[in-house]
């Protein structure tokens, strides 16, 4: 829903609420009008935020997720950077880092860019800033895997709770061992056990990796 559409709906809802209150004998003073438009604003935000949250967290409709990501990317630099990375535009994603005000979110993007560029020490610094256990432990597991530290990989992987992410890590490990059929099987399971932006990212990364002349990972 665009800016003008949202404000159009807001005005219509405000008018309807005002009419209802008028029929019920409520006095349309400043406080009442403020309450009317406050309620209308909450409704408009709900109409916009709830579907977006559903798309990015729970939807299994990849086109719907892609459209939702594209829409929020226009106003949110974090999601714009994610969109850039999923399209293989690392330089563009890196250029957006300064616009991401939240330290934790900026570190998510920074860790991904650093690992893509094999800057292991920098990647670890970004990973250690994460407060989400699965995000942090998946990052550590991938970092150890890329460094061929199999013991460290297994130790970090044991701390990951999300089944879909575990399958994704195992797919990358199988690919690293050149067990390509197993990597395909585990990759399909990873996608099947995820949803929303997480699932869409796995699909996009798999597509990107398949086009790399010197592919290092499955996802």
Coordinates of C-alpha atoms in Angstrom, one line a residue:
X1 CA 0.0 0.0 0.0
X2 CA 1.5 3.3 -1.1
X3 CA 1.8 6.5 0.9
X4 CA -1.2 8.2 -0.7
X5 CA -3.3 5.1 -0.5
X6 CA -2.6 4.7 3.3
X7 CA -3.5 8.4 3.9
X8 CA -6.6 8.0 1.7
X9 CA -7.7 5.0 3.8
X10 CA -6.9 6.9 7.0
X11 CA -9.2 9.8 5.9
X12 CA -12.0 7.4 4.9
X13 CA -11.8 5.5 8.2
X14 CA -11.7 8.8 10.1
X15 CA -14.8 10.0 8.4
X16 CA -16.6 6.7 9.1
X17 CA -15.7 6.8 12.8
X18 CA -16.7 10.5 13.0
X19 CA -20.1 9.7 11.5
X20 CA -20.6 6.8 13.9
X21 CA -19.7 9.0 16.9
X22 CA -22.0 11.7 15.5
X23 CA -24.9 9.4 15.3
X24 CA -24.3 8.3 18.9
X25 CA -24.3 11.9 20.1
X26 CA -20.6 12.3 20.8
X27 CA -19.3 15.8 20.8
X28 CA -16.7 16.3 18.0
X29 CA -14.2 18.4 19.9
X30 CA -10.4 18.3 19.5
X31 CA -9.9 15.3 21.8
X32 CA -12.6 13.3 19.9
X33 CA -11.1 14.1 16.5
X34 CA -7.7 13.1 17.8
X35 CA -9.0 9.8 19.0
X36 CA -10.8 9.2 15.7
X37 CA -7.7 9.7 13.6
X38 CA -5.5 7.9 16.2
X39 CA -7.7 4.8 15.9
X40 CA -7.7 5.1 12.1
X41 CA -3.9 5.4 12.0
X42 CA -3.7 2.2 14.1
X43 CA -6.0 0.4 11.7
X44 CA -3.9 1.5 8.7
X45 CA -0.7 0.5 10.3
X46 CA -2.2 -2.9 11.1
X47 CA -3.3 -3.3 7.5
X48 CA 0.3 -2.6 6.4
X49 CA 2.4 -4.2 9.2
X50 CA 0.6 -7.5 9.8
X51 CA 0.7 -8.7 6.2
X52 CA 4.4 -7.6 5.9
X53 CA 5.3 -9.4 9.1
X54 CA 3.5 -12.5 7.9
X55 CA 5.3 -12.4 4.5
X56 CA 8.8 -12.0 6.0
X57 CA 8.3 -14.6 8.8
X58 CA 5.8 -17.2 7.8
X59 CA 4.8 -17.1 4.1
X60 CA 5.9 -19.9 1.8
X61 CA 4.8 -18.0 -1.3
X62 CA 8.2 -16.9 -2.6
X63 CA 6.8 -14.3 -5.0
X64 CA 4.8 -12.7 -2.2
X65 CA 7.9 -12.6 0.0
X66 CA 10.0 -11.2 -2.9
X67 CA 7.4 -8.4 -3.4
X68 CA 7.2 -7.7 0.3
X69 CA 11.0 -7.5 0.5
X70 CA 11.1 -5.1 -2.5
X71 CA 8.5 -2.9 -0.9
X72 CA 10.1 -2.6 2.5
X73 CA 13.6 -2.1 0.8
X74 CA 12.5 1.2 -0.5
X75 CA 12.3 2.7 3.0
X76 CA 14.5 0.4 5.2
X77 CA 18.3 0.3 4.5
X78 CA 18.7 -3.0 6.3
X79 CA 16.2 -4.8 4.1
X80 CA 17.6 -3.0 1.1
X81 CA 21.1 -4.4 1.9
X82 CA 19.6 -7.9 2.3
X83 CA 18.0 -7.5 -1.1
X84 CA 21.3 -6.4 -2.6
X85 CA 23.1 -9.4 -1.2
X86 CA 20.4 -11.8 -2.4
X87 CA 21.0 -10.4 -5.9
X88 CA 24.7 -10.7 -5.6
X89 CA 25.4 -7.0 -5.3
X90 CA 27.8 -7.0 -2.4
X91 CA 29.3 -3.6 -3.0
X92 CA 25.9 -2.0 -3.0
X93 CA 25.0 -3.8 0.3
X94 CA 28.3 -2.6 1.9
X95 CA 27.5 1.0 0.8
X96 CA 24.3 0.8 2.8
X97 CA 26.0 -0.2 6.1
X98 CA 26.3 3.4 7.3
X99 CA 22.6 4.0 6.9
X100 CA 21.6 1.1 9.2
X101 CA 21.3 2.7 12.6
X102 CA 20.7 -0.5 14.6
X103 CA 24.1 -2.0 15.6
X104 CA 22.8 -5.6 15.7
X105 CA 21.2 -5.4 12.2
X106 CA 24.3 -3.6 10.8
X107 CA 26.4 -6.5 12.2
X108 CA 24.3 -9.1 10.4
X109 CA 25.0 -7.4 7.1
X110 CA 28.6 -6.8 8.0
X111 CA 29.2 -10.4 8.9
X112 CA 27.8 -11.7 5.6
X113 CA 29.9 -9.3 3.6
X114 CA 33.1 -10.0 5.5
X115 CA 32.6 -13.8 5.0
X116 CA 32.0 -13.3 1.3
X117 CA 35.3 -11.5 1.2
X118 CA 37.1 -14.0 3.4
X119 CA 37.8 -11.4 6.1
X120 CA 37.5 -14.0 8.9
X121 CA 38.6 -11.7 11.8
X122 CA 36.2 -9.0 10.8
X123 CA 33.4 -11.5 10.3
X124 CA 33.9 -12.9 13.8
X125 CA 33.7 -9.4 15.3
X126 CA 30.3 -8.9 13.6
X127 CA 29.0 -12.3 14.6
X128 CA 29.9 -11.8 18.3
X129 CA 27.7 -8.7 18.3
X130 CA 24.6 -10.8 17.6
X131 CA 22.1 -11.3 20.5
X132 CA 20.0 -13.9 18.7
X133 CA 21.5 -17.3 19.6
X134 CA 20.7 -19.0 16.3
X135 CA 22.0 -16.1 14.2
X136 CA 25.2 -16.0 16.2
X137 CA 25.8 -19.7 16.3
X138 CA 24.9 -20.2 12.6
X139 CA 27.4 -17.5 11.8
X140 CA 30.1 -19.1 13.9
X141 CA 29.5 -22.5 12.4
X142 CA 29.7 -21.1 8.8
X143 CA 32.9 -19.2 9.7
X144 CA 34.5 -22.4 11.1
X145 CA 33.4 -24.4 8.1
X146 CA 34.9 -21.8 5.7
X147 CA 38.2 -22.1 7.7
X148 CA 38.0 -25.9 7.5
X149 CA 37.8 -26.1 11.3
X150 CA 35.5 -29.1 11.4
X151 CA 35.6 -29.4 15.2
X152 CA 34.7 -25.8 15.7
X153 CA 31.9 -26.2 13.1
X154 CA 30.4 -29.1 15.0
X155 CA 30.6 -27.3 18.3
X156 CA 28.8 -24.2 17.0
X157 CA 26.3 -26.3 15.1
X158 CA 25.2 -28.2 18.3
X159 CA 24.0 -24.8 19.7
X160 CA 21.7 -24.1 16.8
X161 CA 18.0 -24.9 17.6
X162 CA 16.3 -24.2 14.2
X163 CA 15.9 -27.4 12.2
X164 CA 15.9 -25.7 8.9
X165 CA 19.2 -23.9 9.7
X166 CA 20.7 -27.2 10.8
X167 CA 19.9 -28.7 7.5
X168 CA 21.4 -25.7 5.7
X169 CA 24.6 -26.1 7.7
X170 CA 24.8 -29.8 6.9
X171 CA 24.2 -29.1 3.2
X172 CA 27.1 -26.6 3.2
X173 CA 29.2 -29.2 5.0
X174 CA 28.3 -32.0 2.6
X175 CA 29.1 -29.7 -0.4
X176 CA 32.5 -28.9 1.2
X177 CA 33.2 -32.6 1.4
X178 CA 32.1 -32.9 -2.3
X179 CA 29.1 -35.0 -1.4
X180 CA 27.0 -33.2 -3.9
X181 CA 23.9 -35.5 -3.9
X182 CA 23.7 -35.4 -0.2
X183 CA 24.1 -31.6 -0.3
X184 CA 21.1 -31.4 -2.7
X185 CA 19.0 -33.6 -0.4
X186 CA 19.9 -31.6 2.7
X187 CA 19.4 -28.3 0.9
X188 CA 15.9 -29.3 -0.1
X189 CA 15.2 -30.2 3.5
X190 CA 16.5 -26.8 4.7
X191 CA 14.1 -25.0 2.3
X192 CA 11.2 -27.2 3.3
X193 CA 11.8 -26.5 7.0
X194 CA 12.0 -22.7 6.7
X195 CA 9.5 -19.9 5.7
X196 CA 9.3 -16.3 4.9
X197 CA 12.5 -14.3 4.2
X198 CA 14.6 -17.2 5.6
X199 CA 13.3 -19.6 3.0
X200 CA 13.5 -17.0 0.2
X201 CA 17.1 -16.2 1.1
X202 CA 18.1 -19.9 1.0
X203 CA 16.5 -20.3 -2.4
X204 CA 18.2 -17.1 -3.7
X205 CA 21.6 -18.0 -2.3
X206 CA 21.4 -21.5 -3.8
X207 CA 20.7 -20.0 -7.2
X208 CA 23.5 -17.5 -6.8
X209 CA 26.0 -20.2 -5.8
X210 CA 25.1 -22.4 -8.7
X211 CA 26.3 -19.7 -11.1
X212 CA 29.7 -19.2 -9.4
X213 CA 32.6 -20.6 -11.4
X214 CA 34.5 -21.6 -8.2
X215 CA 31.6 -22.4 -5.9
X216 CA 32.6 -22.7 -2.2
X217 CA 29.3 -23.5 -0.6
X218 CA 25.8 -24.9 -1.2
X219 CA 24.0 -21.8 0.1

